[in-house]
């Protein structure tokens, strides 16, 4: 128990790590197109982070064997980049990048639309972004994680979609994953207290159909990847956000 706020110097380091992670996603934009494999995306992301002096936090994390996560269509999260998965017209993909720089972790993900994507898929993707953003807007100094989840889930269910419950955001900073858990559903004033000058991620996973998922092992790793149980689409956006004494600051803006 007990979250230790970041010092000004630590906040500066967090800002740098988050800048690199966000810039990686922007850099990938021109490459994430039909015909590229998710393994190539993974290598491009790593090259970019290296050029900026950062390391991928994912590689070796609980045995995870890649630099990023690439979650295509019905993959909810932690999709494993591989040479056989080639993006094709109509796909949607989340690329999740965590940069480790100077001892601090910046964690962000976004969706990319491949060629002609159906209106339904576009709407899901747009909703996932909005779900993250209404969650972030609910952050107040000394507020609760439930404030975030409440707003996210309200938006998602209104649209007729479902938010994944057991997987969500987390504290981040000196460690990749730390307290508190940041759910994508909840009640206002419930959950864990937010701590000024501590960072959290807001990263709702929004499913077209059921919020249930099936898990798959990644060989040699205790990290699992998840697919929607009904095979319908899933979308996710993630920011790292600094809680401040007056509100919040998003550290992974594009
Ligand atoms: N970046 C993911 C998150 O948002 C975690 C990936 S862990 C890995 O929390 F090992 F799969 F890379
Ligand atoms: Co995260
Ligand atoms: Co992430």
PDB file of C-alpha atoms and ligand atoms in Angstrom:
ATOM      1  CA  UNK A   1       0.000   0.000   0.000  1.00  0.00           C
ATOM      2  CA  UNK A   2       0.940   3.576  -0.433  1.00  0.00           C
ATOM      3  CA  UNK A   3       1.664   5.421  -3.627  1.00  0.00           C
ATOM      4  CA  UNK A   4       4.653   7.724  -3.532  1.00  0.00           C
ATOM      5  CA  UNK A   5       4.147  10.885  -5.620  1.00  0.00           C
ATOM      6  CA  UNK A   6       6.784  11.718  -8.210  1.00  0.00           C
ATOM      7  CA  UNK A   7       9.284  14.493  -7.587  1.00  0.00           C
ATOM      8  CA  UNK A   8       9.666  17.286 -10.127  1.00  0.00           C
ATOM      9  CA  UNK A   9      12.772  15.584 -11.498  1.00  0.00           C
ATOM     10  CA  UNK A  10      10.905  12.276 -11.814  1.00  0.00           C
ATOM     11  CA  UNK A  11       8.002  14.000 -13.566  1.00  0.00           C
ATOM     12  CA  UNK A  12      10.492  15.399 -16.096  1.00  0.00           C
ATOM     13  CA  UNK A  13      11.819  11.896 -16.750  1.00  0.00           C
ATOM     14  CA  UNK A  14       8.279  10.537 -17.084  1.00  0.00           C
ATOM     15  CA  UNK A  15       7.509  13.287 -19.559  1.00  0.00           C
ATOM     16  CA  UNK A  16      10.478  12.245 -21.715  1.00  0.00           C
ATOM     17  CA  UNK A  17       9.570   8.529 -21.645  1.00  0.00           C
ATOM     18  CA  UNK A  18       5.971   9.351 -22.542  1.00  0.00           C
ATOM     19  CA  UNK A  19       7.072  11.682 -25.354  1.00  0.00           C
ATOM     20  CA  UNK A  20       9.112   8.879 -26.915  1.00  0.00           C
ATOM     21  CA  UNK A  21       6.246   6.370 -26.656  1.00  0.00           C
ATOM     22  CA  UNK A  22       3.791   8.833 -28.226  1.00  0.00           C
ATOM     23  CA  UNK A  23       6.214   9.775 -30.993  1.00  0.00           C
ATOM     24  CA  UNK A  24       6.700   6.074 -31.769  1.00  0.00           C
ATOM     25  CA  UNK A  25       2.991   5.706 -32.517  1.00  0.00           C
ATOM     26  CA  UNK A  26       3.102   8.772 -34.766  1.00  0.00           C
ATOM     27  CA  UNK A  27       6.216   7.479 -36.531  1.00  0.00           C
ATOM     28  CA  UNK A  28       4.441   4.183 -37.269  1.00  0.00           C
ATOM     29  CA  UNK A  29       1.563   5.915 -39.038  1.00  0.00           C
ATOM     30  CA  UNK A  30       3.119   5.804 -42.494  1.00  0.00           C
ATOM     31  CA  UNK A  31       4.046   2.125 -42.170  1.00  0.00           C
ATOM     32  CA  UNK A  32       0.915   0.599 -40.667  1.00  0.00           C
ATOM     33  CA  UNK A  33      -0.770  -0.178 -43.981  1.00  0.00           C
ATOM     34  CA  UNK A  34      -2.057  -3.225 -45.860  1.00  0.00           C
ATOM     35  CA  UNK A  35       0.772  -5.661 -46.648  1.00  0.00           C
ATOM     36  CA  UNK A  36       2.986  -5.046 -43.595  1.00  0.00           C
ATOM     37  CA  UNK A  37       3.396  -7.798 -41.010  1.00  0.00           C
ATOM     38  CA  UNK A  38       2.904  -7.116 -37.338  1.00  0.00           C
ATOM     39  CA  UNK A  39       6.488  -8.290 -36.781  1.00  0.00           C
ATOM     40  CA  UNK A  40       7.758  -5.558 -39.104  1.00  0.00           C
ATOM     41  CA  UNK A  41       5.725  -2.992 -37.170  1.00  0.00           C
ATOM     42  CA  UNK A  42       7.293  -4.326 -33.969  1.00  0.00           C
ATOM     43  CA  UNK A  43      10.805  -3.909 -35.363  1.00  0.00           C
ATOM     44  CA  UNK A  44      10.123  -0.402 -36.674  1.00  0.00           C
ATOM     45  CA  UNK A  45       8.855   0.613 -33.239  1.00  0.00           C
ATOM     46  CA  UNK A  46      11.956  -0.785 -31.595  1.00  0.00           C
ATOM     47  CA  UNK A  47      14.270   0.958 -34.059  1.00  0.00           C
ATOM     48  CA  UNK A  48      12.537   4.257 -33.366  1.00  0.00           C
ATOM     49  CA  UNK A  49      12.720   3.900 -29.583  1.00  0.00           C
ATOM     50  CA  UNK A  50      16.405   2.961 -29.830  1.00  0.00           C
ATOM     51  CA  UNK A  51      17.145   6.013 -31.946  1.00  0.00           C
ATOM     52  CA  UNK A  52      15.652   8.127 -29.169  1.00  0.00           C
ATOM     53  CA  UNK A  53      17.752   6.355 -26.537  1.00  0.00           C
ATOM     54  CA  UNK A  54      14.886   4.396 -25.022  1.00  0.00           C
ATOM     55  CA  UNK A  55      14.217   0.690 -24.643  1.00  0.00           C
ATOM     56  CA  UNK A  56      11.045  -1.292 -25.084  1.00  0.00           C
ATOM     57  CA  UNK A  57       9.615  -2.116 -21.672  1.00  0.00           C
ATOM     58  CA  UNK A  58       7.715  -5.067 -23.115  1.00  0.00           C
ATOM     59  CA  UNK A  59      10.665  -7.190 -24.240  1.00  0.00           C
ATOM     60  CA  UNK A  60      11.413  -9.653 -21.446  1.00  0.00           C
ATOM     61  CA  UNK A  61       8.559  -8.384 -19.260  1.00  0.00           C
ATOM     62  CA  UNK A  62       7.361 -11.600 -17.593  1.00  0.00           C
ATOM     63  CA  UNK A  63       9.031 -13.360 -20.487  1.00  0.00           C
ATOM     64  CA  UNK A  64       7.178 -11.419 -23.201  1.00  0.00           C
ATOM     65  CA  UNK A  65       9.174 -11.978 -26.406  1.00  0.00           C
ATOM     66  CA  UNK A  66       8.406  -8.829 -28.478  1.00  0.00           C
ATOM     67  CA  UNK A  67       8.922  -5.060 -28.336  1.00  0.00           C
ATOM     68  CA  UNK A  68       5.262  -4.072 -28.660  1.00  0.00           C
ATOM     69  CA  UNK A  69       1.774  -5.528 -28.648  1.00  0.00           C
ATOM     70  CA  UNK A  70      -0.161  -5.592 -31.929  1.00  0.00           C
ATOM     71  CA  UNK A  71      -3.820  -6.496 -31.513  1.00  0.00           C
ATOM     72  CA  UNK A  72      -5.677  -7.028 -34.787  1.00  0.00           C
ATOM     73  CA  UNK A  73      -9.509  -7.101 -35.120  1.00  0.00           C
ATOM     74  CA  UNK A  74     -10.879  -9.541 -32.499  1.00  0.00           C
ATOM     75  CA  UNK A  75      -7.695  -9.470 -30.406  1.00  0.00           C
ATOM     76  CA  UNK A  76      -8.524  -7.548 -27.232  1.00  0.00           C
ATOM     77  CA  UNK A  77      -4.952  -6.860 -26.085  1.00  0.00           C
ATOM     78  CA  UNK A  78      -1.369  -8.189 -25.898  1.00  0.00           C
ATOM     79  CA  UNK A  79      -1.491  -9.423 -29.495  1.00  0.00           C
ATOM     80  CA  UNK A  80       1.896 -10.933 -30.301  1.00  0.00           C
ATOM     81  CA  UNK A  81       3.663  -9.495 -33.354  1.00  0.00           C
ATOM     82  CA  UNK A  82       4.533 -12.206 -35.854  1.00  0.00           C
ATOM     83  CA  UNK A  83       5.690 -12.548 -39.451  1.00  0.00           C
ATOM     84  CA  UNK A  84       2.548 -14.426 -40.522  1.00  0.00           C
ATOM     85  CA  UNK A  85       0.080 -11.730 -39.536  1.00  0.00           C
ATOM     86  CA  UNK A  86      -0.065  -9.445 -42.566  1.00  0.00           C
ATOM     87  CA  UNK A  87      -2.421  -6.474 -42.386  1.00  0.00           C
ATOM     88  CA  UNK A  88      -5.119  -6.421 -45.019  1.00  0.00           C
ATOM     89  CA  UNK A  89      -7.723  -3.987 -46.258  1.00  0.00           C
ATOM     90  CA  UNK A  90     -10.484  -3.483 -43.700  1.00  0.00           C
ATOM     91  CA  UNK A  91      -8.466  -4.513 -40.632  1.00  0.00           C
ATOM     92  CA  UNK A  92      -8.272  -2.494 -37.452  1.00  0.00           C
ATOM     93  CA  UNK A  93      -5.167  -2.768 -35.273  1.00  0.00           C
ATOM     94  CA  UNK A  94      -4.048  -1.474 -31.903  1.00  0.00           C
ATOM     95  CA  UNK A  95      -0.322  -0.943 -31.450  1.00  0.00           C
ATOM     96  CA  UNK A  96       0.694  -0.607 -27.784  1.00  0.00           C
ATOM     97  CA  UNK A  97       4.110   0.882 -27.060  1.00  0.00           C
ATOM     98  CA  UNK A  98       5.830   1.258 -23.700  1.00  0.00           C
ATOM     99  CA  UNK A  99       9.159   3.105 -23.686  1.00  0.00           C
ATOM    100  CA  UNK A 100      11.614   2.726 -20.817  1.00  0.00           C
ATOM    101  CA  UNK A 101      13.818   5.787 -20.519  1.00  0.00           C
ATOM    102  CA  UNK A 102      16.049   6.764 -17.612  1.00  0.00           C
ATOM    103  CA  UNK A 103      14.185   4.382 -15.300  1.00  0.00           C
ATOM    104  CA  UNK A 104      10.688   5.612 -16.193  1.00  0.00           C
ATOM    105  CA  UNK A 105       7.899   4.077 -18.271  1.00  0.00           C
ATOM    106  CA  UNK A 106       5.683   5.789 -20.837  1.00  0.00           C
ATOM    107  CA  UNK A 107       2.748   3.636 -21.982  1.00  0.00           C
ATOM    108  CA  UNK A 108       0.398   4.457 -24.847  1.00  0.00           C
ATOM    109  CA  UNK A 109      -1.581   2.753 -27.575  1.00  0.00           C
ATOM    110  CA  UNK A 110      -3.803   3.695 -30.497  1.00  0.00           C
ATOM    111  CA  UNK A 111      -5.787   2.189 -33.314  1.00  0.00           C
ATOM    112  CA  UNK A 112      -4.883   2.295 -36.996  1.00  0.00           C
ATOM    113  CA  UNK A 113      -7.458   1.724 -39.732  1.00  0.00           C
ATOM    114  CA  UNK A 114      -6.226  -0.287 -42.696  1.00  0.00           C
ATOM    115  CA  UNK A 115      -7.631   0.873 -46.028  1.00  0.00           C
ATOM    116  CA  UNK A 116     -11.403   0.687 -46.400  1.00  0.00           C
ATOM    117  CA  UNK A 117     -12.764  -0.044 -42.949  1.00  0.00           C
ATOM    118  CA  UNK A 118     -16.486  -0.681 -42.429  1.00  0.00           C
ATOM    119  CA  UNK A 119     -18.601   2.046 -40.837  1.00  0.00           C
ATOM    120  CA  UNK A 120     -19.278  -0.318 -37.921  1.00  0.00           C
ATOM    121  CA  UNK A 121     -15.575  -0.794 -37.243  1.00  0.00           C
ATOM    122  CA  UNK A 122     -14.931   2.945 -37.543  1.00  0.00           C
ATOM    123  CA  UNK A 123     -17.666   3.679 -35.036  1.00  0.00           C
ATOM    124  CA  UNK A 124     -16.213   1.165 -32.578  1.00  0.00           C
ATOM    125  CA  UNK A 125     -12.745   2.687 -32.915  1.00  0.00           C
ATOM    126  CA  UNK A 126     -14.078   6.204 -32.447  1.00  0.00           C
ATOM    127  CA  UNK A 127     -16.008   5.073 -29.369  1.00  0.00           C
ATOM    128  CA  UNK A 128     -12.888   3.519 -27.839  1.00  0.00           C
ATOM    129  CA  UNK A 129     -11.075   6.838 -28.204  1.00  0.00           C
ATOM    130  CA  UNK A 130     -13.993   8.767 -26.700  1.00  0.00           C
ATOM    131  CA  UNK A 131     -14.284   6.197 -23.900  1.00  0.00           C
ATOM    132  CA  UNK A 132     -10.688   6.881 -22.964  1.00  0.00           C
ATOM    133  CA  UNK A 133     -11.127  10.623 -23.203  1.00  0.00           C
ATOM    134  CA  UNK A 134     -14.281  10.844 -21.057  1.00  0.00           C
ATOM    135  CA  UNK A 135     -12.491   8.648 -18.516  1.00  0.00           C
ATOM    136  CA  UNK A 136      -9.513  11.013 -18.463  1.00  0.00           C
ATOM    137  CA  UNK A 137     -11.803  14.043 -18.100  1.00  0.00           C
ATOM    138  CA  UNK A 138     -13.217  12.480 -14.930  1.00  0.00           C
ATOM    139  CA  UNK A 139      -9.798  12.611 -13.228  1.00  0.00           C
ATOM    140  CA  UNK A 140      -9.642  15.011 -10.282  1.00  0.00           C
ATOM    141  CA  UNK A 141      -6.964  15.379  -7.611  1.00  0.00           C
ATOM    142  CA  UNK A 142      -7.915  12.991  -4.810  1.00  0.00           C
ATOM    143  CA  UNK A 143     -10.748  11.558  -6.908  1.00  0.00           C
ATOM    144  CA  UNK A 144     -11.291   7.833  -7.409  1.00  0.00           C
ATOM    145  CA  UNK A 145     -10.544   5.277 -10.084  1.00  0.00           C
ATOM    146  CA  UNK A 146     -14.292   4.536 -10.109  1.00  0.00           C
ATOM    147  CA  UNK A 147     -14.930   8.080 -11.406  1.00  0.00           C
ATOM    148  CA  UNK A 148     -12.968   7.169 -14.529  1.00  0.00           C
ATOM    149  CA  UNK A 149     -14.567   3.766 -15.030  1.00  0.00           C
ATOM    150  CA  UNK A 150     -18.042   5.152 -14.490  1.00  0.00           C
ATOM    151  CA  UNK A 151     -17.747   7.647 -17.355  1.00  0.00           C
ATOM    152  CA  UNK A 152     -16.047   5.168 -19.662  1.00  0.00           C
ATOM    153  CA  UNK A 153     -18.653   2.471 -19.126  1.00  0.00           C
ATOM    154  CA  UNK A 154     -21.561   4.918 -19.450  1.00  0.00           C
ATOM    155  CA  UNK A 155     -20.400   6.016 -22.892  1.00  0.00           C
ATOM    156  CA  UNK A 156     -19.594   2.501 -24.070  1.00  0.00           C
ATOM    157  CA  UNK A 157     -22.919   0.968 -23.013  1.00  0.00           C
ATOM    158  CA  UNK A 158     -24.918   3.888 -24.451  1.00  0.00           C
ATOM    159  CA  UNK A 159     -23.362   3.086 -27.785  1.00  0.00           C
ATOM    160  CA  UNK A 160     -24.412  -0.549 -27.431  1.00  0.00           C
ATOM    161  CA  UNK A 161     -20.864  -1.820 -26.934  1.00  0.00           C
ATOM    162  CA  UNK A 162     -19.241  -3.458 -23.909  1.00  0.00           C
ATOM    163  CA  UNK A 163     -16.179  -2.548 -21.850  1.00  0.00           C
ATOM    164  CA  UNK A 164     -13.797  -5.292 -20.754  1.00  0.00           C
ATOM    165  CA  UNK A 165     -13.957  -5.521 -16.962  1.00  0.00           C
ATOM    166  CA  UNK A 166     -11.001  -7.516 -15.608  1.00  0.00           C
ATOM    167  CA  UNK A 167      -8.283  -5.877 -17.717  1.00  0.00           C
ATOM    168  CA  UNK A 168      -7.671  -2.143 -17.623  1.00  0.00           C
ATOM    169  CA  UNK A 169      -5.404   0.710 -16.717  1.00  0.00           C
ATOM    170  CA  UNK A 170      -2.770   0.890 -14.030  1.00  0.00           C
ATOM    171  CA  UNK A 171      -0.387   3.063 -12.141  1.00  0.00           C
ATOM    172  CA  UNK A 172       2.817   3.652 -14.108  1.00  0.00           C
ATOM    173  CA  UNK A 173       6.066   5.504 -13.491  1.00  0.00           C
ATOM    174  CA  UNK A 174       8.977   3.957 -11.650  1.00  0.00           C
ATOM    175  CA  UNK A 175       7.439   0.613 -12.589  1.00  0.00           C
ATOM    176  CA  UNK A 176       5.626  -0.585 -15.709  1.00  0.00           C
ATOM    177  CA  UNK A 177       2.586  -1.698 -13.753  1.00  0.00           C
ATOM    178  CA  UNK A 178       1.818  -0.514 -10.255  1.00  0.00           C
ATOM    179  CA  UNK A 179      -1.125   0.524  -8.096  1.00  0.00           C
ATOM    180  CA  UNK A 180      -3.886   1.413  -8.670  1.00  0.00           C
ATOM    181  CA  UNK A 181      -5.924  -0.725 -11.079  1.00  0.00           C
ATOM    182  CA  UNK A 182      -7.900   1.638 -13.321  1.00  0.00           C
ATOM    183  CA  UNK A 183     -11.124  -0.094 -14.373  1.00  0.00           C
ATOM    184  CA  UNK A 184     -13.256   0.669 -17.416  1.00  0.00           C
ATOM    185  CA  UNK A 185     -16.425   0.475 -15.321  1.00  0.00           C
ATOM    186  CA  UNK A 186     -17.250   1.498 -11.784  1.00  0.00           C
ATOM    187  CA  UNK A 187     -19.063   3.825  -9.473  1.00  0.00           C
ATOM    188  CA  UNK A 188     -18.294   7.454  -8.777  1.00  0.00           C
ATOM    189  CA  UNK A 189     -16.417   7.851  -5.509  1.00  0.00           C
ATOM    190  CA  UNK A 190     -15.504   4.142  -5.389  1.00  0.00           C
ATOM    191  CA  UNK A 191     -12.327   2.248  -6.115  1.00  0.00           C
ATOM    192  CA  UNK A 192      -8.875   3.540  -5.237  1.00  0.00           C
ATOM    193  CA  UNK A 193      -7.956   7.102  -4.467  1.00  0.00           C
ATOM    194  CA  UNK A 194      -6.048   9.007  -7.156  1.00  0.00           C
ATOM    195  CA  UNK A 195      -2.816  10.534  -5.915  1.00  0.00           C
ATOM    196  CA  UNK A 196      -1.613  13.964  -7.131  1.00  0.00           C
ATOM    197  CA  UNK A 197       1.736  13.762  -8.943  1.00  0.00           C
ATOM    198  CA  UNK A 198       1.368  10.071  -9.637  1.00  0.00           C
ATOM    199  CA  UNK A 199       0.732   8.684 -13.144  1.00  0.00           C
ATOM    200  CA  UNK A 200      -1.933   6.272 -14.285  1.00  0.00           C
ATOM    201  CA  UNK A 201      -2.944   4.873 -17.643  1.00  0.00           C
ATOM    202  CA  UNK A 202      -6.473   5.065 -18.951  1.00  0.00           C
ATOM    203  CA  UNK A 203      -6.889   2.305 -21.521  1.00  0.00           C
ATOM    204  CA  UNK A 204     -10.402   0.975 -22.027  1.00  0.00           C
ATOM    205  CA  UNK A 205     -10.907  -2.068 -24.228  1.00  0.00           C
ATOM    206  CA  UNK A 206     -14.212  -1.714 -26.039  1.00  0.00           C
ATOM    207  CA  UNK A 207     -15.905  -4.734 -27.632  1.00  0.00           C
ATOM    208  CA  UNK A 208     -18.516  -4.746 -30.371  1.00  0.00           C
ATOM    209  CA  UNK A 209     -20.363  -7.641 -28.749  1.00  0.00           C
ATOM    210  CA  UNK A 210     -19.772  -9.464 -25.493  1.00  0.00           C
ATOM    211  CA  UNK A 211     -17.190  -8.244 -22.993  1.00  0.00           C
ATOM    212  CA  UNK A 212     -16.152 -11.856 -22.445  1.00  0.00           C
ATOM    213  CA  UNK A 213     -12.873 -13.012 -23.858  1.00  0.00           C
ATOM    214  CA  UNK A 214     -10.818 -16.142 -24.266  1.00  0.00           C
ATOM    215  CA  UNK A 215      -7.183 -16.235 -23.200  1.00  0.00           C
ATOM    216  CA  UNK A 216      -4.198 -17.700 -24.990  1.00  0.00           C
ATOM    217  CA  UNK A 217      -0.744 -18.483 -23.697  1.00  0.00           C
ATOM    218  CA  UNK A 218       2.363 -16.887 -25.128  1.00  0.00           C
ATOM    219  CA  UNK A 219       5.098 -19.533 -25.112  1.00  0.00           C
ATOM    220  CA  UNK A 220       7.806 -18.852 -22.536  1.00  0.00           C
ATOM    221  CA  UNK A 221       5.819 -16.015 -20.969  1.00  0.00           C
ATOM    222  CA  UNK A 222       3.253 -15.578 -18.216  1.00  0.00           C
ATOM    223  CA  UNK A 223       1.665 -12.753 -20.253  1.00  0.00           C
ATOM    224  CA  UNK A 224      -1.460 -13.885 -22.069  1.00  0.00           C
ATOM    225  CA  UNK A 225      -3.243 -12.484 -25.042  1.00  0.00           C
ATOM    226  CA  UNK A 226      -7.000 -12.274 -25.289  1.00  0.00           C
ATOM    227  CA  UNK A 227      -9.541 -12.567 -28.076  1.00  0.00           C
ATOM    228  CA  UNK A 228     -13.206 -11.613 -27.893  1.00  0.00           C
ATOM    229  CA  UNK A 229     -15.257 -14.694 -26.985  1.00  0.00           C
ATOM    230  CA  UNK A 230     -17.683 -14.056 -29.863  1.00  0.00           C
ATOM    231  CA  UNK A 231     -15.032 -13.226 -32.469  1.00  0.00           C
ATOM    232  CA  UNK A 232     -16.387  -9.695 -32.931  1.00  0.00           C
ATOM    233  CA  UNK A 233     -14.109  -6.658 -33.003  1.00  0.00           C
ATOM    234  CA  UNK A 234     -12.354  -4.994 -30.076  1.00  0.00           C
ATOM    235  CA  UNK A 235     -10.705  -1.554 -29.961  1.00  0.00           C
ATOM    236  CA  UNK A 236      -8.533   0.276 -27.449  1.00  0.00           C
ATOM    237  CA  UNK A 237      -6.772   3.597 -26.914  1.00  0.00           C
ATOM    238  CA  UNK A 238      -4.359   4.321 -24.078  1.00  0.00           C
ATOM    239  CA  UNK A 239      -2.767   7.412 -22.584  1.00  0.00           C
ATOM    240  CA  UNK A 240      -0.424   7.863 -19.642  1.00  0.00           C
ATOM    241  CA  UNK A 241      -1.794  10.687 -17.514  1.00  0.00           C
ATOM    242  CA  UNK A 242      -0.214  12.637 -14.673  1.00  0.00           C
ATOM    243  CA  UNK A 243      -2.658  13.437 -11.884  1.00  0.00           C
ATOM    244  CA  UNK A 244      -1.849  16.943 -10.649  1.00  0.00           C
ATOM    245  CA  UNK A 245      -3.006  19.065  -7.720  1.00  0.00           C
ATOM    246  CA  UNK A 246      -5.463  20.876  -9.973  1.00  0.00           C
ATOM    247  CA  UNK A 247      -6.508  18.102 -12.383  1.00  0.00           C
ATOM    248  CA  UNK A 248      -4.398  16.130 -14.809  1.00  0.00           C
ATOM    249  CA  UNK A 249      -1.950  16.338 -17.667  1.00  0.00           C
ATOM    250  CA  UNK A 250      -1.886  13.855 -20.545  1.00  0.00           C
ATOM    251  CA  UNK A 251       1.777  12.924 -21.140  1.00  0.00           C
ATOM    252  CA  UNK A 252       1.333  10.820 -24.291  1.00  0.00           C
ATOM    253  CA  UNK A 253      -0.466  13.236 -26.595  1.00  0.00           C
ATOM    254  CA  UNK A 254       0.497  12.696 -30.252  1.00  0.00           C
TER     255      UNK A 254
HETATM  256  N1  LIG B   1       1.404  -1.993 -22.628  1.00  0.00           N
HETATM  257  C1  LIG B   1       0.485  -2.928 -22.017  1.00  0.00           C
HETATM  258  C2  LIG B   1      -0.365  -2.124 -21.067  1.00  0.00           C
HETATM  259  O1  LIG B   1      -0.956  -1.200 -21.507  1.00  0.00           O
HETATM  260  C3  LIG B   1       1.184  -4.035 -21.327  1.00  0.00           C
HETATM  261  C4  LIG B   1       1.916  -4.934 -22.226  1.00  0.00           C
HETATM  262  S1  LIG B   1       2.769  -6.078 -21.299  1.00  0.00           S
HETATM  263  C5  LIG B   1       3.542  -7.020 -22.444  1.00  0.00           C
HETATM  264  O2  LIG B   1      -0.398  -2.289 -19.883  1.00  0.00           O
HETATM  265  F1  LIG B   1       4.371  -7.769 -21.808  1.00  0.00           F
HETATM  266  F2  LIG B   1       2.607  -7.714 -23.099  1.00  0.00           F
HETATM  267  F3  LIG B   1       4.161  -6.254 -23.300  1.00  0.00           F
HETATM  268 CO1  LIG B   2      -0.909   0.187 -19.906  1.00  0.00          CO
HETATM  269 CO1  LIG B   3       0.082  -0.163 -23.022  1.00  0.00          CO
END
